[in-house]
Tab-separated table of C-alpha atoms in Angstrom:
chain	number	residue	atom	x	y	z
A	1	MET	CA	18.832	-40.582	-14.541
A	2	LYS	CA	16.001	-39.808	-16.925
A	3	LEU	CA	16.105	-42.514	-19.596
A	4	LEU	CA	13.944	-42.448	-22.706
A	5	ARG	CA	13.570	-43.818	-26.210
A	6	VAL	CA	13.095	-41.654	-29.282
A	7	GLY	CA	12.265	-42.228	-32.928
A	8	THR	CA	9.525	-43.756	-35.030
A	9	ALA	CA	7.319	-46.462	-33.525
A	10	GLY	CA	9.131	-49.784	-33.530
A	11	ALA	CA	12.502	-48.197	-34.290
A	12	GLU	CA	13.147	-46.161	-31.129
A	13	ARG	CA	16.717	-45.619	-29.963
A	14	PRO	CA	17.946	-45.084	-26.399
A	15	ALA	CA	18.499	-41.590	-25.076
A	16	LEU	CA	19.011	-39.665	-21.873
A	17	LEU	CA	17.805	-36.300	-20.631
A	18	ASP	CA	20.761	-34.721	-18.850
A	19	ARG	CA	20.709	-32.405	-15.831
A	20	ASP	CA	20.585	-29.353	-18.093
A	21	GLY	CA	17.575	-30.668	-19.989
A	22	THR	CA	19.586	-31.571	-23.111
A	23	LEU	CA	18.561	-34.723	-24.946
A	24	ARG	CA	21.555	-37.068	-25.380
A	25	ASP	CA	22.043	-40.075	-27.662
A	26	LEU	CA	22.858	-43.367	-25.901
A	27	THR	CA	23.151	-45.596	-28.961
A	28	GLY	CA	26.934	-45.771	-28.635
A	29	ILE	CA	26.667	-46.933	-25.029
A	30	VAL	CA	23.699	-49.360	-24.835
A	31	PRO	CA	21.454	-50.992	-27.454
A	32	ASP	CA	18.145	-50.139	-25.744
A	33	ILE	CA	16.391	-49.181	-22.525
A	34	ASP	CA	14.952	-52.540	-21.469
A	35	GLY	CA	15.003	-55.196	-18.779
A	36	ASP	CA	18.444	-56.407	-19.821
A	37	LEU	CA	19.897	-52.957	-19.204
A	38	LEU	CA	18.071	-52.457	-15.910
A	39	ALA	CA	19.352	-55.790	-14.590
A	40	ASP	CA	22.968	-55.057	-15.582
A	41	ALA	CA	24.703	-52.895	-12.979
A	42	SER	CA	27.826	-52.507	-15.107
A	43	ALA	CA	25.841	-51.286	-18.119
A	44	LEU	CA	23.973	-48.773	-15.971
A	45	ALA	CA	27.318	-47.623	-14.564
A	46	ARG	CA	28.554	-47.028	-18.128
A	47	VAL	CA	25.490	-44.903	-18.815
A	48	ARG	CA	26.040	-42.886	-15.636
A	49	ALA	CA	29.718	-42.369	-16.412
A	50	ALA	CA	28.941	-41.221	-19.948
A	51	ALA	CA	26.260	-38.867	-18.675
A	52	ASP	CA	28.699	-37.289	-16.219
A	53	ALA	CA	31.558	-36.911	-18.717
A	54	PRO	CA	31.395	-33.736	-20.836
A	55	GLY	CA	31.143	-34.293	-24.573
A	56	VAL	CA	30.777	-38.088	-24.505
A	57	LEU	CA	27.097	-38.277	-25.420
A	58	PRO	CA	26.048	-36.460	-28.607
A	59	ALA	CA	23.186	-34.011	-28.271
A	60	LEU	CA	19.963	-34.737	-30.166
A	61	ASP	CA	17.712	-32.102	-31.688
A	62	PRO	CA	14.273	-32.736	-30.147
A	63	ALA	CA	12.443	-30.742	-32.826
A	64	GLY	CA	10.077	-33.102	-34.615
A	65	LEU	CA	11.516	-36.114	-32.799
A	66	ARG	CA	8.904	-38.523	-31.456
A	67	VAL	CA	9.301	-39.685	-27.861
A	68	GLY	CA	8.343	-43.340	-27.588
A	69	PRO	CA	7.693	-45.468	-24.519
A	70	PRO	CA	10.765	-45.267	-22.265
A	71	LEU	CA	11.000	-49.048	-21.942
A	72	GLY	CA	11.373	-51.644	-24.693
A	73	SER	CA	10.687	-55.396	-24.673
A	74	ILE	CA	8.244	-55.157	-21.761
A	75	GLY	CA	7.578	-58.556	-20.239
A	76	LYS	CA	4.231	-58.033	-18.521
A	77	ILE	CA	2.129	-55.185	-17.176
A	78	VAL	CA	0.460	-55.954	-13.845
A	79	CYS	CA	-2.153	-53.433	-12.719
A	80	ILE	CA	-3.617	-52.695	-9.299
A	81	GLY	CA	-7.296	-51.753	-9.184
A	82	LEU	CA	-8.952	-49.511	-6.586
A	83	ASN	CA	-5.649	-48.671	-4.918
A	84	TYR	CA	-6.522	-45.154	-3.717
A	85	HIS	CA	-8.839	-44.442	-0.799
A	86	ASP	CA	-10.490	-41.517	-2.580
A	87	HIS	CA	-11.007	-43.461	-5.816
A	88	ALA	CA	-12.661	-46.364	-3.968
A	89	ALA	CA	-14.935	-43.852	-2.240
A	90	GLU	CA	-15.982	-42.075	-5.462
A	91	THR	CA	-16.941	-45.369	-7.105
A	92	GLY	CA	-18.823	-46.613	-4.045
A	93	ALA	CA	-16.513	-49.618	-3.669
A	94	ALA	CA	-15.299	-51.060	-0.396
A	95	VAL	CA	-11.607	-50.645	0.369
A	96	PRO	CA	-10.097	-53.965	-0.777
A	97	ALA	CA	-8.545	-56.233	1.835
A	98	GLU	CA	-5.903	-57.344	-0.677
A	99	PRO	CA	-4.706	-55.782	-3.937
A	100	ILE	CA	-7.023	-56.258	-6.917
A	101	LEU	CA	-5.027	-57.472	-9.921
A	102	PHE	CA	-5.536	-57.347	-13.673
A	103	PHE	CA	-3.178	-57.356	-16.631
A	104	LYS	CA	-2.527	-55.225	-19.665
A	105	ALA	CA	-0.789	-56.656	-22.696
A	106	PRO	CA	2.555	-55.056	-23.584
A	107	ASP	CA	1.187	-54.152	-27.009
A	108	THR	CA	-1.169	-51.611	-25.400
A	109	VAL	CA	1.887	-49.429	-24.664
A	110	VAL	CA	2.432	-46.343	-26.806
A	111	GLY	CA	4.427	-43.157	-26.424
A	112	PRO	CA	3.360	-40.287	-24.169
A	113	GLU	CA	2.104	-38.116	-27.028
A	114	ASP	CA	0.853	-40.821	-29.363
A	115	THR	CA	-2.799	-40.902	-30.401
A	116	VAL	CA	-5.210	-42.801	-28.150
A	117	LEU	CA	-7.944	-44.635	-30.052
A	118	VAL	CA	-11.525	-44.737	-28.783
A	119	PRO	CA	-12.622	-48.338	-29.467
A	120	ARG	CA	-15.392	-49.045	-31.948
A	121	GLY	CA	-18.683	-49.289	-30.091
A	122	SER	CA	-17.291	-47.567	-27.021
A	123	ARG	CA	-19.600	-45.451	-24.879
A	124	LYS	CA	-17.526	-45.253	-21.702
A	125	THR	CA	-13.840	-44.655	-22.438
A	126	ASP	CA	-12.271	-43.277	-19.265
A	127	TRP	CA	-8.995	-41.719	-18.111
A	128	GLU	CA	-6.681	-42.773	-15.237
A	129	VAL	CA	-3.341	-41.146	-14.390
A	130	GLU	CA	-1.040	-43.629	-12.630
A	131	LEU	CA	2.426	-44.140	-11.209
A	132	ALA	CA	4.144	-46.938	-13.139
A	133	VAL	CA	6.823	-49.019	-11.393
A	134	VAL	CA	9.506	-50.748	-13.464
A	135	ILE	CA	11.173	-53.846	-12.031
A	136	GLY	CA	14.983	-54.076	-12.119
A	137	ARG	CA	15.710	-57.325	-10.236
A	138	THR	CA	13.968	-60.693	-10.357
A	139	ALA	CA	11.507	-60.877	-7.452
A	140	ARG	CA	10.254	-64.129	-5.930
A	141	TYR	CA	8.599	-64.549	-2.520
A	142	LEU	CA	9.877	-61.326	-1.032
A	143	ASP	CA	9.550	-60.951	2.734
A	144	SER	CA	9.042	-57.221	3.185
A	145	ALA	CA	7.995	-53.956	1.567
A	146	GLU	CA	11.594	-52.784	1.932
A	147	GLU	CA	12.698	-55.714	-0.215
A	148	GLY	CA	9.997	-54.778	-2.681
A	149	LEU	CA	11.377	-51.270	-3.094
A	150	ALA	CA	14.895	-52.671	-3.495
A	151	HIS	CA	13.704	-54.536	-6.610
A	152	VAL	CA	12.436	-51.372	-8.333
A	153	ALA	CA	14.619	-49.947	-11.116
A	154	GLY	CA	12.600	-46.806	-11.693
A	155	TYR	CA	9.308	-45.027	-12.173
A	156	ALA	CA	7.282	-43.502	-15.008
A	157	THR	CA	4.013	-41.751	-15.744
A	158	ALA	CA	1.314	-44.073	-17.104
A	159	HIS	CA	-2.176	-43.530	-18.498
A	160	ASP	CA	-4.372	-46.548	-17.754
A	161	VAL	CA	-7.061	-45.827	-20.352
A	162	SER	CA	-10.157	-47.922	-19.647
A	163	GLU	CA	-13.465	-48.713	-21.344
A	164	ARG	CA	-15.893	-49.073	-18.433
A	165	GLU	CA	-18.737	-50.795	-20.281
A	166	PHE	CA	-16.334	-53.414	-21.630
A	167	GLN	CA	-14.686	-53.696	-18.200
A	168	ILE	CA	-17.731	-53.920	-15.934
A	169	GLU	CA	-20.907	-54.542	-17.912
A	170	ARG	CA	-19.847	-57.132	-20.474
A	171	GLY	CA	-19.124	-59.997	-18.075
A	172	GLY	CA	-15.943	-61.922	-17.356
A	173	THR	CA	-12.765	-60.155	-16.280
A	174	TRP	CA	-11.735	-56.508	-16.299
A	175	ASP	CA	-9.159	-57.255	-18.992
A	176	LYS	CA	-11.496	-56.714	-21.940
A	177	GLY	CA	-11.925	-53.065	-20.920
A	178	LYS	CA	-8.224	-52.537	-20.368
A	179	ASN	CA	-6.495	-54.013	-23.413
A	180	CYS	CA	-7.816	-52.019	-26.334
A	181	GLU	CA	-5.221	-50.698	-28.760
A	182	THR	CA	-3.212	-47.694	-27.426
A	183	PHE	CA	-4.674	-48.036	-23.898
A	184	ASN	CA	-1.364	-47.621	-22.008
A	185	PRO	CA	0.619	-44.491	-22.922
A	186	LEU	CA	3.884	-44.627	-20.960
A	187	GLY	CA	6.600	-42.050	-20.331
A	188	PRO	CA	8.117	-39.717	-21.364
A	189	TRP	CA	10.934	-40.873	-19.090
A	190	LEU	CA	11.980	-43.796	-16.977
A	191	VAL	CA	13.358	-42.066	-13.888
A	192	THR	CA	15.756	-44.288	-11.969
A	193	ALA	CA	14.781	-45.147	-8.401
A	194	ASP	CA	17.663	-43.184	-6.868
A	195	GLU	CA	15.975	-39.978	-8.054
A	196	VAL	CA	12.639	-40.862	-6.411
A	197	PRO	CA	13.453	-41.083	-2.691
A	198	ASP	CA	9.807	-41.555	-1.660
A	199	PRO	CA	7.348	-43.021	-4.186
A	200	GLN	CA	4.555	-42.310	-1.675
A	201	ALA	CA	5.008	-38.542	-1.989
A	202	LEU	CA	4.278	-37.940	-5.681
A	203	PRO	CA	1.452	-35.647	-6.858
A	204	LEU	CA	-0.559	-36.905	-9.870
A	205	ARG	CA	-2.736	-34.717	-12.091
A	206	LEU	CA	-4.832	-35.127	-15.228
A	207	TRP	CA	-6.671	-32.637	-17.421
A	208	VAL	CA	-9.313	-33.193	-20.122
A	209	ASN	CA	-9.600	-30.397	-22.675
A	210	GLY	CA	-7.741	-28.137	-20.240
A	211	GLU	CA	-10.015	-28.866	-17.248
A	212	LEU	CA	-8.356	-30.408	-14.190
A	213	LYS	CA	-10.058	-33.734	-13.467
A	214	GLN	CA	-7.627	-35.612	-11.198
A	215	ASN	CA	-5.429	-34.037	-8.534
A	216	GLY	CA	-4.134	-36.615	-6.090
A	217	THR	CA	-1.049	-37.992	-4.417
A	218	THR	CA	0.494	-41.425	-4.079
A	219	ALA	CA	0.336	-40.862	-0.300
A	220	ASP	CA	-3.330	-41.915	-0.641
A	221	GLN	CA	-2.485	-45.380	-1.970
A	222	ILE	CA	-4.081	-48.217	-0.018
A	223	PHE	CA	-1.184	-50.547	-0.829
A	224	PRO	CA	2.109	-48.631	-1.214
A	225	VAL	CA	4.672	-49.460	-3.862
A	226	GLY	CA	6.955	-51.655	-1.766
A	227	GLU	CA	4.032	-53.708	-0.460
A	228	VAL	CA	2.598	-54.118	-3.963
A	229	VAL	CA	5.896	-55.544	-5.235
A	230	ARG	CA	6.196	-57.838	-2.205
A	231	TYR	CA	2.604	-59.042	-2.573
A	232	LEU	CA	2.863	-59.714	-6.299
A	233	SER	CA	6.069	-61.710	-5.819
A	234	HIS	CA	4.057	-64.355	-3.927
A	235	PHE	CA	1.729	-64.943	-6.890
A	236	MET	CA	4.078	-64.519	-9.855
A	237	THR	CA	7.742	-63.977	-10.593
A	238	LEU	CA	8.560	-60.386	-11.477
A	239	TYR	CA	11.401	-59.944	-13.954
A	240	PRO	CA	13.497	-56.933	-14.990
A	241	GLY	CA	11.466	-54.954	-17.494
A	242	ASP	CA	8.087	-55.885	-16.016
A	243	VAL	CA	5.795	-52.912	-15.294
A	244	ILE	CA	3.308	-52.377	-12.477
A	245	ASN	CA	0.575	-49.747	-12.861
A	246	THR	CA	-0.222	-48.860	-9.267
A	247	GLY	CA	-3.749	-47.429	-9.485
A	248	THR	CA	-5.391	-44.041	-9.931
A	249	PRO	CA	-6.707	-41.325	-7.593
A	250	ALA	CA	-10.235	-39.919	-7.581
A	251	GLY	CA	-11.581	-37.865	-10.475
A	252	VAL	CA	-12.233	-40.441	-13.200
A	253	ALA	CA	-15.285	-40.065	-15.442
A	254	MET	CA	-16.931	-43.133	-13.867
A	255	GLY	CA	-17.015	-41.320	-10.524
A	256	GLN	CA	-18.672	-38.156	-11.897
A	257	PRO	CA	-22.393	-37.318	-11.690
A	258	ASP	CA	-24.597	-38.267	-14.656
A	259	PRO	CA	-24.236	-37.610	-17.493
A	260	LYS	CA	-20.690	-38.862	-17.003
A	261	PRO	CA	-18.150	-37.056	-19.208
A	262	TYR	CA	-16.560	-40.073	-20.883
A	263	LEU	CA	-13.929	-39.483	-23.532
A	264	LYS	CA	-14.723	-39.137	-27.222
A	265	ALA	CA	-12.839	-38.547	-30.429
A	266	GLY	CA	-11.448	-35.011	-30.500
A	267	ASP	CA	-10.777	-34.774	-26.775
A	268	VAL	CA	-7.293	-33.939	-25.499
A	269	VAL	CA	-5.958	-35.523	-22.306
A	270	GLU	CA	-2.890	-34.230	-20.485
A	271	LEU	CA	-1.412	-35.875	-17.394
A	272	GLU	CA	1.645	-35.912	-15.190
A	273	VAL	CA	3.260	-37.482	-12.178
A	274	GLU	CA	5.428	-34.811	-10.593
A	275	GLY	CA	9.088	-35.312	-11.479
A	276	LEU	CA	8.322	-38.097	-13.953
A	277	GLY	CA	7.193	-36.032	-16.920
A	278	ARG	CA	4.021	-35.006	-18.691
A	279	GLN	CA	1.900	-36.664	-21.377
A	280	ARG	CA	-0.528	-35.301	-23.972
A	281	GLN	CA	-2.828	-37.364	-26.152
A	282	GLU	CA	-5.424	-36.464	-28.760
A	283	LEU	CA	-8.203	-39.018	-29.066
A	284	LYS	CA	-9.417	-40.390	-32.376
A	285	GLY	CA	-11.863	-43.089	-33.365
A	286	ALA	CA	-10.464	-46.567	-33.923
């Protein structure tokens, strides 16, 4: 299923994109697309049954309708740094022996076509297309990558916007360059795991002002999805509705020759993970 949330920011309602590409209203079936829904097999079964029954779900007119983040009430966003071989190479970093972790606050999440704000004082705002993993079952001390995959509810396209000066040159942790307002566009859809048979076979692409900058595949991940979930479960409990951003392939501004083409107000970024939908953001000053 392709689950999404539509409407004004803070007042989104649940919806579904059916097999014919028609947007359908889910408000009569479930209150929201969130961790509670993803953890409830009976509720998901009701959604599937309604989607398969002709005429049960009212059609929505998408004209002028904002698409919000496809997941509400996000618990935490755990991010994996330097998780692609080609990205580590372009930045001159050694391939990490274990996953590099940082966090993004849930309030960085915006819709896939919402405005991204360049922070005040920023000189190095960068782009990163990523595969986002959404947890559907509580995960503690998992034993295998296969168990890790079994705890995934679905997948989405994410944009891990980053300010590199704040992240790397200002001391402390990476978090200060990752948590600026609007720095995690998510969506348009949450695609349930049954529709993504191999999360290690997904092309990712990103364009800036129409120019292709990133063109990679999740096959290049150093730590694949199942292993990432297993690994994280030994350091923290993962709950339904938690999100994992799994890293970005080569092609970020930081890896380009000088002068590096960092983002500025007026730029347009478009990105996609194949099968998970496309995003478009115009950048403005904060």
